[in-house]
Amino acid sequence: ADTLVNWNVDILFDVLHRWPYPLPLAPRHPDDPKNYLNYLTQFKLDLKNRTTPYIHAHILWNYRAYPFLQRVVSLLRQGQFMGANFDETAINILLWQAKSNHTLCKIDPYFDGLSSYELSEKICKTYCHTAYILIHGSKNPTEMDNMVVRLKNHTGSPFIQTPQHGFHHLNETRYTCCYPDSHPSSIHPLLCEHRI
């Protein structure tokens, strides 16, 4: 595993409790790999059919999403989506096919951005609009142990990062972790609605 949870991870249960649709949720990926064009064609889609930005396959789901996830697993077992990013690509393609229009905020920043959270930096230069709920990407056990200690030292800290206004708590509703090409959803502040 290459992901740690922060002190605020339980809020994701609140998101799932409120989520009314039969689709899983996933955070916006910081970098769209754009290596899935052949799968768009195979599933009778094209670039304009993408209803959300590319998502990172750190998915959340409730019981309503079981049929969707069963379809993903079935297609993967049949050998579909071999190449590209495999399961992540499958989930993206099938979410676009289902006309999904919500993503989670980027809740899983890469571990090398942890110092921004620790320092509560006021200005963010890259990968802003982040909610520090999961920390992702390290494969080094010693580094992961160190990050657990670092995260514990910031229990209760504001965790919504903005480009120009530092870090804020989720209940400070004038700040959002949604990117400018989306809108905070009325369902939950960690959800972003895309009107593409």
mmCIF file of C-alpha atoms in Angstrom:
data_model
loop_
_atom_site.group_PDB
_atom_site.id
_atom_site.type_symbol
_atom_site.label_atom_id
_atom_site.label_comp_id
_atom_site.label_asym_id
_atom_site.label_seq_id
_atom_site.Cartn_x
_atom_site.Cartn_y
_atom_site.Cartn_z
ATOM 1 C CA ALA A 1 0.000 0.000 0.000
ATOM 2 C CA ASP A 2 1.218 3.484 -0.771
ATOM 3 C CA THR A 3 -1.488 5.561 0.917
ATOM 4 C CA LEU A 4 -1.887 6.917 4.448
ATOM 5 C CA VAL A 5 -5.003 8.391 6.011
ATOM 6 C CA ASN A 6 -5.050 11.744 7.781
ATOM 7 C CA TRP A 7 -6.919 12.595 10.999
ATOM 8 C CA ASN A 8 -10.018 13.664 9.055
ATOM 9 C CA VAL A 9 -10.587 10.501 7.011
ATOM 10 C CA ASP A 10 -13.931 9.725 8.679
ATOM 11 C CA ILE A 11 -15.520 12.609 6.797
ATOM 12 C CA LEU A 12 -15.511 10.347 3.739
ATOM 13 C CA PHE A 13 -18.229 8.255 5.426
ATOM 14 C CA ASP A 14 -20.352 11.403 5.523
ATOM 15 C CA VAL A 15 -19.781 11.897 1.791
ATOM 16 C CA LEU A 16 -20.875 8.328 1.054
ATOM 17 C CA HIS A 17 -23.903 8.592 3.308
ATOM 18 C CA ARG A 18 -25.119 11.572 1.282
ATOM 19 C CA TRP A 19 -24.139 10.236 -2.179
ATOM 20 C CA PRO A 20 -27.419 9.288 -3.947
ATOM 21 C CA TYR A 21 -26.169 7.930 -7.293
ATOM 22 C CA PRO A 22 -25.337 4.362 -8.418
ATOM 23 C CA LEU A 23 -21.741 5.270 -9.262
ATOM 24 C CA PRO A 24 -18.499 5.246 -7.298
ATOM 25 C CA LEU A 25 -16.735 8.471 -6.404
ATOM 26 C CA ALA A 26 -13.089 9.232 -7.009
ATOM 27 C CA PRO A 27 -10.797 12.232 -6.719
ATOM 28 C CA ARG A 28 -9.700 14.256 -9.666
ATOM 29 C CA HIS A 29 -6.328 13.056 -10.935
ATOM 30 C CA PRO A 30 -3.651 15.762 -10.856
ATOM 31 C CA ASP A 31 -2.365 14.733 -14.296
ATOM 32 C CA ASP A 32 -4.567 13.277 -17.031
ATOM 33 C CA PRO A 33 -2.391 10.622 -18.753
ATOM 34 C CA LYS A 34 -4.434 10.891 -21.991
ATOM 35 C CA ASN A 35 -3.432 7.350 -22.916
ATOM 36 C CA TYR A 36 -6.954 5.978 -23.271
ATOM 37 C CA LEU A 37 -8.053 7.182 -26.722
ATOM 38 C CA ASN A 38 -8.401 3.660 -28.131
ATOM 39 C CA TYR A 39 -10.728 2.763 -25.237
ATOM 40 C CA LEU A 40 -12.869 5.811 -25.904
ATOM 41 C CA THR A 41 -13.342 4.546 -29.455
ATOM 42 C CA GLN A 42 -13.986 0.989 -28.308
ATOM 43 C CA PHE A 43 -16.774 2.193 -25.994
ATOM 44 C CA LYS A 44 -18.235 4.535 -28.634
ATOM 45 C CA LEU A 45 -17.030 7.710 -26.911
ATOM 46 C CA ASP A 46 -14.670 10.476 -27.881
ATOM 47 C CA LEU A 47 -12.900 13.282 -26.048
ATOM 48 C CA LYS A 48 -15.998 15.484 -25.996
ATOM 49 C CA ASN A 49 -17.915 12.708 -24.160
ATOM 50 C CA ARG A 50 -15.750 13.045 -21.051
ATOM 51 C CA THR A 51 -18.169 14.364 -18.451
ATOM 52 C CA THR A 52 -15.548 14.864 -15.735
ATOM 53 C CA PRO A 53 -11.799 15.300 -15.638
ATOM 54 C CA TYR A 54 -9.784 12.081 -15.445
ATOM 55 C CA ILE A 55 -10.108 10.579 -11.969
ATOM 56 C CA HIS A 56 -7.603 8.782 -9.758
ATOM 57 C CA ALA A 57 -8.719 5.250 -8.907
ATOM 58 C CA HIS A 58 -8.896 5.818 -5.157
ATOM 59 C CA ILE A 59 -12.586 5.092 -5.257
ATOM 60 C CA LEU A 60 -15.299 5.362 -2.637
ATOM 61 C CA TRP A 61 -18.602 3.584 -3.062
ATOM 62 C CA ASN A 62 -21.735 2.581 -1.276
ATOM 63 C CA TYR A 63 -24.156 -0.255 -2.024
ATOM 64 C CA ARG A 64 -25.732 1.669 -4.902
ATOM 65 C CA ALA A 65 -22.512 1.360 -6.932
ATOM 66 C CA TYR A 66 -22.282 -2.451 -6.793
ATOM 67 C CA PRO A 67 -23.717 -3.023 -10.304
ATOM 68 C CA PHE A 68 -21.286 -0.472 -11.765
ATOM 69 C CA LEU A 69 -18.314 -2.059 -9.988
ATOM 70 C CA GLN A 70 -19.447 -5.555 -10.999
ATOM 71 C CA ARG A 71 -19.386 -4.407 -14.623
ATOM 72 C CA VAL A 72 -15.862 -2.994 -14.194
ATOM 73 C CA VAL A 73 -14.617 -6.249 -12.673
ATOM 74 C CA SER A 74 -16.349 -8.319 -15.351
ATOM 75 C CA LEU A 75 -14.765 -6.324 -18.181
ATOM 76 C CA LEU A 76 -11.330 -6.517 -16.557
ATOM 77 C CA ARG A 77 -11.653 -10.290 -16.135
ATOM 78 C CA GLN A 78 -12.566 -10.560 -19.827
ATOM 79 C CA GLY A 79 -9.253 -8.913 -20.703
ATOM 80 C CA GLN A 80 -10.599 -5.464 -21.487
ATOM 81 C CA PHE A 81 -8.447 -2.447 -20.626
ATOM 82 C CA MET A 82 -5.156 -4.300 -20.883
ATOM 83 C CA GLY A 83 -2.634 -1.507 -21.049
ATOM 84 C CA ALA A 84 -2.941 2.165 -20.210
ATOM 85 C CA ASN A 85 -3.748 2.327 -16.487
ATOM 86 C CA PHE A 86 -5.913 -0.816 -16.426
ATOM 87 C CA ASP A 87 -8.493 -0.454 -13.645
ATOM 88 C CA GLU A 88 -8.185 3.336 -13.462
ATOM 89 C CA THR A 89 -8.806 3.646 -17.188
ATOM 90 C CA ALA A 90 -11.763 1.259 -16.989
ATOM 91 C CA ILE A 91 -13.388 3.270 -14.220
ATOM 92 C CA ASN A 92 -12.903 6.541 -16.101
ATOM 93 C CA ILE A 93 -14.296 5.205 -19.378
ATOM 94 C CA LEU A 94 -17.320 3.648 -17.699
ATOM 95 C CA LEU A 95 -18.007 6.744 -15.579
ATOM 96 C CA TRP A 96 -17.956 8.869 -18.743
ATOM 97 C CA GLN A 97 -20.229 6.369 -20.458
ATOM 98 C CA ALA A 98 -22.620 6.654 -17.475
ATOM 99 C CA LYS A 99 -22.465 10.465 -17.811
ATOM 100 C CA SER A 100 -21.112 10.929 -14.292
ATOM 101 C CA ASN A 101 -20.757 14.613 -13.446
ATOM 102 C CA HIS A 102 -19.196 14.576 -9.957
ATOM 103 C CA THR A 103 -15.703 13.985 -8.643
ATOM 104 C CA LEU A 104 -14.295 14.160 -5.190
ATOM 105 C CA CYS A 105 -11.930 17.014 -4.573
ATOM 106 C CA LYS A 106 -8.346 15.908 -4.938
ATOM 107 C CA ILE A 107 -8.287 14.179 -1.530
ATOM 108 C CA ASP A 108 -5.111 12.185 -2.164
ATOM 109 C CA PRO A 109 -2.158 14.509 -2.723
ATOM 110 C CA TYR A 110 1.194 13.000 -3.507
ATOM 111 C CA PHE A 111 3.411 12.541 -0.458
ATOM 112 C CA ASP A 112 6.038 15.051 -1.573
ATOM 113 C CA GLY A 113 3.469 17.831 -1.036
ATOM 114 C CA LEU A 114 3.071 17.024 2.658
ATOM 115 C CA SER A 115 5.408 19.842 3.704
ATOM 116 C CA SER A 116 2.961 22.397 2.227
ATOM 117 C CA TYR A 117 0.304 21.049 4.605
ATOM 118 C CA GLU A 118 2.690 20.979 7.561
ATOM 119 C CA LEU A 119 3.794 24.572 6.959
ATOM 120 C CA SER A 120 0.247 25.709 6.147
ATOM 121 C CA GLU A 121 1.677 27.573 3.159
ATOM 122 C CA LYS A 122 -0.331 30.619 2.072
ATOM 123 C CA ILE A 123 0.489 30.375 -1.641
ATOM 124 C CA CYS A 124 0.266 27.154 -3.624
ATOM 125 C CA LYS A 125 2.024 26.928 -6.979
ATOM 126 C CA THR A 126 1.076 23.458 -8.274
ATOM 127 C CA TYR A 127 -1.645 20.909 -7.589
ATOM 128 C CA CYS A 128 -3.686 23.326 -5.523
ATOM 129 C CA HIS A 129 -7.377 22.801 -4.710
ATOM 130 C CA THR A 130 -6.574 19.870 -2.468
ATOM 131 C CA ALA A 131 -8.088 18.292 0.625
ATOM 132 C CA TYR A 132 -5.380 16.580 2.675
ATOM 133 C CA ILE A 133 -7.303 13.437 3.647
ATOM 134 C CA LEU A 134 -5.158 10.699 2.084
ATOM 135 C CA ILE A 135 -1.422 10.964 1.413
ATOM 136 C CA HIS A 136 -0.397 8.913 -1.588
ATOM 137 C CA GLY A 137 2.596 7.629 -3.466
ATOM 138 C CA SER A 138 5.458 6.552 -1.204
ATOM 139 C CA LYS A 139 6.600 2.954 -1.499
ATOM 140 C CA ASN A 140 9.302 3.310 1.181
ATOM 141 C CA PRO A 141 8.236 1.863 4.580
ATOM 142 C CA THR A 142 10.636 4.067 6.563
ATOM 143 C CA GLU A 143 9.346 7.155 4.779
ATOM 144 C CA MET A 144 5.757 6.056 5.432
ATOM 145 C CA ASP A 145 6.482 5.610 9.167
ATOM 146 C CA ASN A 146 7.914 9.116 9.256
ATOM 147 C CA MET A 147 4.846 10.514 7.507
ATOM 148 C CA VAL A 148 2.520 8.891 10.062
ATOM 149 C CA VAL A 149 4.328 10.814 12.814
ATOM 150 C CA ARG A 150 4.219 14.008 10.765
ATOM 151 C CA LEU A 151 0.477 13.637 10.151
ATOM 152 C CA LYS A 152 -0.209 12.956 13.843
ATOM 153 C CA ASN A 153 1.563 16.209 14.700
ATOM 154 C CA HIS A 154 -1.029 18.094 12.633
ATOM 155 C CA THR A 155 -4.207 16.493 13.954
ATOM 156 C CA GLY A 156 -7.002 19.060 13.784
ATOM 157 C CA SER A 157 -5.171 21.329 11.337
ATOM 158 C CA PRO A 158 -7.028 22.999 8.458
ATOM 159 C CA PHE A 159 -6.803 20.684 5.449
ATOM 160 C CA ILE A 160 -8.424 22.432 2.458
ATOM 161 C CA GLN A 161 -5.651 23.974 0.356
ATOM 162 C CA THR A 162 -6.389 26.932 -1.894
ATOM 163 C CA PRO A 163 -4.095 28.564 -4.456
ATOM 164 C CA GLN A 164 -3.895 32.032 -2.887
ATOM 165 C CA HIS A 165 -5.529 31.834 0.554
ATOM 166 C CA GLY A 166 -3.676 29.094 2.418
ATOM 167 C CA PHE A 167 -5.403 26.261 4.266
ATOM 168 C CA HIS A 168 -8.916 26.233 5.674
ATOM 169 C CA HIS A 169 -11.338 23.966 7.503
ATOM 170 C CA LEU A 170 -14.155 22.357 5.515
ATOM 171 C CA ASN A 171 -16.816 24.446 7.256
ATOM 172 C CA GLU A 172 -15.296 27.668 5.894
ATOM 173 C CA THR A 173 -17.660 27.536 2.950
ATOM 174 C CA ARG A 174 -16.283 30.500 1.032
ATOM 175 C CA TYR A 175 -13.238 28.337 0.252
ATOM 176 C CA THR A 176 -13.415 25.210 -1.857
ATOM 177 C CA CYS A 177 -11.161 22.380 -2.925
ATOM 178 C CA CYS A 178 -12.903 22.258 -6.325
ATOM 179 C CA TYR A 179 -10.931 23.417 -9.342
ATOM 180 C CA PRO A 180 -12.208 26.517 -11.166
ATOM 181 C CA ASP A 181 -13.633 24.387 -14.006
ATOM 182 C CA SER A 182 -16.123 22.837 -11.560
ATOM 183 C CA HIS A 183 -18.511 23.938 -8.826
ATOM 184 C CA PRO A 184 -18.896 22.785 -5.234
ATOM 185 C CA SER A 185 -21.766 20.306 -5.172
ATOM 186 C CA SER A 186 -24.848 20.895 -3.058
ATOM 187 C CA ILE A 187 -24.529 17.257 -1.936
ATOM 188 C CA HIS A 188 -21.297 17.724 0.043
ATOM 189 C CA PRO A 189 -18.440 20.286 0.101
ATOM 190 C CA LEU A 190 -15.877 17.610 -0.837
ATOM 191 C CA LEU A 191 -17.760 16.922 -4.075
ATOM 192 C CA CYS A 192 -17.261 18.910 -7.248
ATOM 193 C CA GLU A 193 -19.918 19.105 -9.935
ATOM 194 C CA HIS A 194 -18.781 19.327 -13.539
ATOM 195 C CA ARG A 195 -20.998 20.966 -16.114
ATOM 196 C CA ILE A 196 -19.104 19.980 -19.226
#
